[in-house]
CSV table of C-alpha atoms in Angstrom, one decimal:
chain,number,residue,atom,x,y,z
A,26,UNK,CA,-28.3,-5.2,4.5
A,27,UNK,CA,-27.6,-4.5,1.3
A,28,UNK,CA,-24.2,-4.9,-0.9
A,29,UNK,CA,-23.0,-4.7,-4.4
A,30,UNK,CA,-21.9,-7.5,-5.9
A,31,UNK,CA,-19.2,-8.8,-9.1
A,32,UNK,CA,-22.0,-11.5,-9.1
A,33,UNK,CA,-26.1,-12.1,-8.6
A,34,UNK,CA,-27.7,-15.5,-8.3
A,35,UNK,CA,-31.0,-15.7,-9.1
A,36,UNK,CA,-33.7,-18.8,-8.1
A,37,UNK,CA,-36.9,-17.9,-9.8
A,38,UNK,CA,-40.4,-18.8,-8.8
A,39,UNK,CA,-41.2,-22.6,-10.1
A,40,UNK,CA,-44.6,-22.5,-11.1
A,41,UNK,CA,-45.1,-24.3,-8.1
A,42,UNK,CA,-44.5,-22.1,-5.3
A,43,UNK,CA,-47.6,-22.3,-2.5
A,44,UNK,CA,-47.7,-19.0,-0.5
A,45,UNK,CA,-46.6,-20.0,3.0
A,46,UNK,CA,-45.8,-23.4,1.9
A,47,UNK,CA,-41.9,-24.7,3.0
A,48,UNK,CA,-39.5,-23.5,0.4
A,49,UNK,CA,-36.3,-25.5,-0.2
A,50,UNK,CA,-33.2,-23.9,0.2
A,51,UNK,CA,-31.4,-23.3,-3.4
A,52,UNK,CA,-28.8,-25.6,-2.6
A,53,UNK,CA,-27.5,-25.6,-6.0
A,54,UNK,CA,-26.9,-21.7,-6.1
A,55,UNK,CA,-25.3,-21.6,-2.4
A,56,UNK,CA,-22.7,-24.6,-3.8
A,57,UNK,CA,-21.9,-21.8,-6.5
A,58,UNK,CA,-21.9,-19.2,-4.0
A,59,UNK,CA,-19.2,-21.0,-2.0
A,60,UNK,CA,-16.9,-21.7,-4.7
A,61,UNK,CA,-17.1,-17.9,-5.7
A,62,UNK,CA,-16.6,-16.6,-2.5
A,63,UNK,CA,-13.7,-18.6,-2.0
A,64,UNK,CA,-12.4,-17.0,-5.0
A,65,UNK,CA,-12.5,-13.9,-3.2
A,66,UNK,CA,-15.6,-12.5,-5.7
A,67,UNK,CA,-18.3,-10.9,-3.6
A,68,UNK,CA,-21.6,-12.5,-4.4
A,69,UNK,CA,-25.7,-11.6,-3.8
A,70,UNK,CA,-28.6,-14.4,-3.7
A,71,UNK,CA,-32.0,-13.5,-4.4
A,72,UNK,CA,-34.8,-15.9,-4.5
A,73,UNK,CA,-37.6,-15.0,-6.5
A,74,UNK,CA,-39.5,-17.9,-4.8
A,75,UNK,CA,-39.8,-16.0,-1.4
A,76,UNK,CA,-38.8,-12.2,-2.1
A,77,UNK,CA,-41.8,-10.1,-3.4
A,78,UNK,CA,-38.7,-7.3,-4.1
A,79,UNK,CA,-36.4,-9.1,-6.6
A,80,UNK,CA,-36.5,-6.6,-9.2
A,81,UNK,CA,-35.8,-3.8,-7.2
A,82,UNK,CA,-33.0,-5.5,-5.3
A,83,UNK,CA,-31.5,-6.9,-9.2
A,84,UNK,CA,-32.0,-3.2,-10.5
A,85,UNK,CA,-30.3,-1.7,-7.4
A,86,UNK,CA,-27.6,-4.4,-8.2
A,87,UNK,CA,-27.1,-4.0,-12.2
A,88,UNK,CA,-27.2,-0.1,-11.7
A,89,UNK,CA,-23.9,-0.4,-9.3
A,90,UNK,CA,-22.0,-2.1,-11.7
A,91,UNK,CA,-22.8,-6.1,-11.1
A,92,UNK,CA,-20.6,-8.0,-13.5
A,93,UNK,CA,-22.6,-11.2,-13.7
A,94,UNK,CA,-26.3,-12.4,-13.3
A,95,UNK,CA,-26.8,-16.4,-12.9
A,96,UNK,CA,-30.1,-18.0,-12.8
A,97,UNK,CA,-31.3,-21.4,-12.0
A,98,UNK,CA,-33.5,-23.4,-14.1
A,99,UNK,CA,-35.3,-26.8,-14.2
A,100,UNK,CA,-37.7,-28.0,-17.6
A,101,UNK,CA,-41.1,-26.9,-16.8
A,102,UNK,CA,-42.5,-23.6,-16.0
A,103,UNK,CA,-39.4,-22.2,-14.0
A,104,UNK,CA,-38.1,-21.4,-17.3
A,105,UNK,CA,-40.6,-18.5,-17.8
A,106,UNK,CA,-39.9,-16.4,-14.8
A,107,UNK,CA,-35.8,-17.4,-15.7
A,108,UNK,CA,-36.6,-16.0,-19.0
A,109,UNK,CA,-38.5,-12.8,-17.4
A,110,UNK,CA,-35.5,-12.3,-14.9
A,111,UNK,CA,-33.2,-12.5,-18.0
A,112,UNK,CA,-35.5,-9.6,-20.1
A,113,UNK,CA,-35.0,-7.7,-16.7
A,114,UNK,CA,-31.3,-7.7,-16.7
A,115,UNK,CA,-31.5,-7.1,-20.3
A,116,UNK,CA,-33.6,-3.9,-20.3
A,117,UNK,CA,-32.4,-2.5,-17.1
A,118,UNK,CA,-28.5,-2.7,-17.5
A,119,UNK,CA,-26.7,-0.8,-20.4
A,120,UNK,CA,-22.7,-2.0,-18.9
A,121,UNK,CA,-22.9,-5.6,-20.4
A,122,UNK,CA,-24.1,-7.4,-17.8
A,123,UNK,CA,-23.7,-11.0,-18.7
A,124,UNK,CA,-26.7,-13.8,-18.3
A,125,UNK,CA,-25.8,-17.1,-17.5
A,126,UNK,CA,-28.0,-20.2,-17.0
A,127,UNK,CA,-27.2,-23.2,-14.9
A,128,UNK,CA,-29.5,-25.4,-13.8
A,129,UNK,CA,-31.0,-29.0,-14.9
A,130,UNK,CA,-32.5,-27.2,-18.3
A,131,UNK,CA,-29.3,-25.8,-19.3
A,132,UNK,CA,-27.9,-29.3,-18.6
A,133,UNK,CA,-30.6,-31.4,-20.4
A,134,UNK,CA,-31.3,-29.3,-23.2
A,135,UNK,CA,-27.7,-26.7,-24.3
A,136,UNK,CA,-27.7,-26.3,-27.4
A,137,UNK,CA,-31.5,-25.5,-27.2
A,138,UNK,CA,-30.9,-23.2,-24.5
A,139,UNK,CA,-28.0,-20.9,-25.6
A,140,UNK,CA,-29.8,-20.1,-28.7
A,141,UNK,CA,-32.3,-17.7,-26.8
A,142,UNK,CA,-31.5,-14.5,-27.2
A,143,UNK,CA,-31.2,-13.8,-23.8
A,144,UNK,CA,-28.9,-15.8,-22.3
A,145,UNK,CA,-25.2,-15.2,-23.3
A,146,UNK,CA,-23.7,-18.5,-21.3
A,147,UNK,CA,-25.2,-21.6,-20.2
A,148,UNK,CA,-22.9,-24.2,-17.7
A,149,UNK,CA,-24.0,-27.9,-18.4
A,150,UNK,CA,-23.6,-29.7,-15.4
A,151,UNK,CA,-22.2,-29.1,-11.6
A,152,UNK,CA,-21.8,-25.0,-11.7
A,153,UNK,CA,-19.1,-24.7,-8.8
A,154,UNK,CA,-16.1,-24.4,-11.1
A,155,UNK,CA,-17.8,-23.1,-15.0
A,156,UNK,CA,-19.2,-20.1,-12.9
A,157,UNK,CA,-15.8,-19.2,-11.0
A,158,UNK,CA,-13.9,-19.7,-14.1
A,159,UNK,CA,-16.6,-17.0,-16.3
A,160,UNK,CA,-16.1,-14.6,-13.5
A,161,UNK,CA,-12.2,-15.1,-14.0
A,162,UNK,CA,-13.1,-14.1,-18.1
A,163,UNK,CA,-14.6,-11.6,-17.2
A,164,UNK,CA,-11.9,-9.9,-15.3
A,165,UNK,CA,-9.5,-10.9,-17.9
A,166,UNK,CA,-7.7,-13.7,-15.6
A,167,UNK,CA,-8.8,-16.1,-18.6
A,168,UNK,CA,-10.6,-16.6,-21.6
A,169,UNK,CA,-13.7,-17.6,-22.4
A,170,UNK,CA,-13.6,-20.5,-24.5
A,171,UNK,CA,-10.7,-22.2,-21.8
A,172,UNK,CA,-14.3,-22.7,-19.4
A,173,UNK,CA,-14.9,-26.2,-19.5
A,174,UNK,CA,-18.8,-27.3,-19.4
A,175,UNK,CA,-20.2,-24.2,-20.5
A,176,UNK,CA,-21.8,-23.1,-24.2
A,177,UNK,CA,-21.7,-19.4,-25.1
A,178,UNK,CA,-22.6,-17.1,-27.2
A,179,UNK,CA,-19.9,-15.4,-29.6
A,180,UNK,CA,-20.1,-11.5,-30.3
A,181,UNK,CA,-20.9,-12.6,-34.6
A,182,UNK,CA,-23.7,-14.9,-32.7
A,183,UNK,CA,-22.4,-18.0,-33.3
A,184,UNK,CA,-22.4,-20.9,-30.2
A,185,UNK,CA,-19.5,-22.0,-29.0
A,186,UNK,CA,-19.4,-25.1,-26.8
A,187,UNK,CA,-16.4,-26.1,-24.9
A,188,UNK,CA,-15.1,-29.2,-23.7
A,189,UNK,CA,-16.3,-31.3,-20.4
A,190,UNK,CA,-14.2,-30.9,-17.4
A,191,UNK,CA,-13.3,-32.9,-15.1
A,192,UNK,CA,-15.6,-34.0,-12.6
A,193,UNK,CA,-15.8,-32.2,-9.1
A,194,UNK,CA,-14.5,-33.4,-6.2
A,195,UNK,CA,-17.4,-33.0,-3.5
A,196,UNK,CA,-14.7,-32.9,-0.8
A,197,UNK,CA,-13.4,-29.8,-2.1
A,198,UNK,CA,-16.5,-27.6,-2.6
A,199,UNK,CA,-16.3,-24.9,0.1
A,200,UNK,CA,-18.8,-25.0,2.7
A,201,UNK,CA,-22.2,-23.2,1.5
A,202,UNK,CA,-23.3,-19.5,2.7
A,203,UNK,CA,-25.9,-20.0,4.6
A,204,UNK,CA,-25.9,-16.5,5.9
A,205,UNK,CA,-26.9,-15.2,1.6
A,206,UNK,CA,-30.4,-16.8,2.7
């Protein structure tokens, strides 16, 4: 069944995805998933790996007002189909959907990362708590450059990068949703 949501999380295909080869679950996004959820913000997974249909279920998303698109991303080929996700959301969204990386990439490689035009935020390391706390900028509860472990892009196009945050305490990450998969 299909819902709107404030927020998308995308896994894109690898480069190494086998057709009807076992698929790991995106672990990483469900963590994220959890902490946003229990921050009350509704949330949509789609995994690119496995769903033939992503475009039309991110289109159907952006077009009813989604506030926040974030997409996994490792060094290697993954970063092409994150970087055609991100021209998606780009040409197919006209209410300032914001494009955020997270991912090993992001985390390895910032500075290099933010500068593409098509990502507006990157988080650099564990996502649970950067993610909620954009979400909370974008509804005004905060602002932006109070996110720790994230780099951003300002509206004159200069990068920002804000401090690191403390470190998160696995016992309090909220249980993942399996039921988005």
């Amino acid at each position: 069944m299909f819902k709107i949501s404030d927020a998308v999380l995308i896994y894109p295909k690898t480069g190494n995805d086998v057709k009807n080869a076992t698929v790991e679950l995106p672990l990483s996004l469900l963590s994220v998933a959890g902490s946003l959820l229990e921050a009350d913000y509704s949330v949509n997974l789609i995994d690119a790996r496995l769903d033939g249909e992503w475009q039309q279920k991110l289109a159907k998303e952006l077009e009813s007002g989604t506030h926040l698109v974030c997409v996994s991303s490792m060094t290697g080929l993954q970063i092409k189909y994150a970087l055609e996700i991100s021209k998606f959301v780009r040409e197919n969204t006209k209410n300032g959907v914001k494009v955020v990386w997270g991912g090993a990439h992001p985390t390895l490689m910032p500075l290099q990362t933010i500068q593409h035009p098509l990502i507006d935020a990157i988080v650099i390391g564990e996502g649970e708590l950067p993610i909620r706390n954009i979400m909370d900028s974008l509804e005004g509860k905060k602002k932006l450059h109070e996110v720790n472990d994230i780099a951003y892009r300002e509206k004159d196009g200069s990068i920002k990068l804000t401090p690191k945050g403390e470190l998160v305490d696995p016992n309090a990450i909220p249980d993942l949703p399996y039921d988005l998969v």
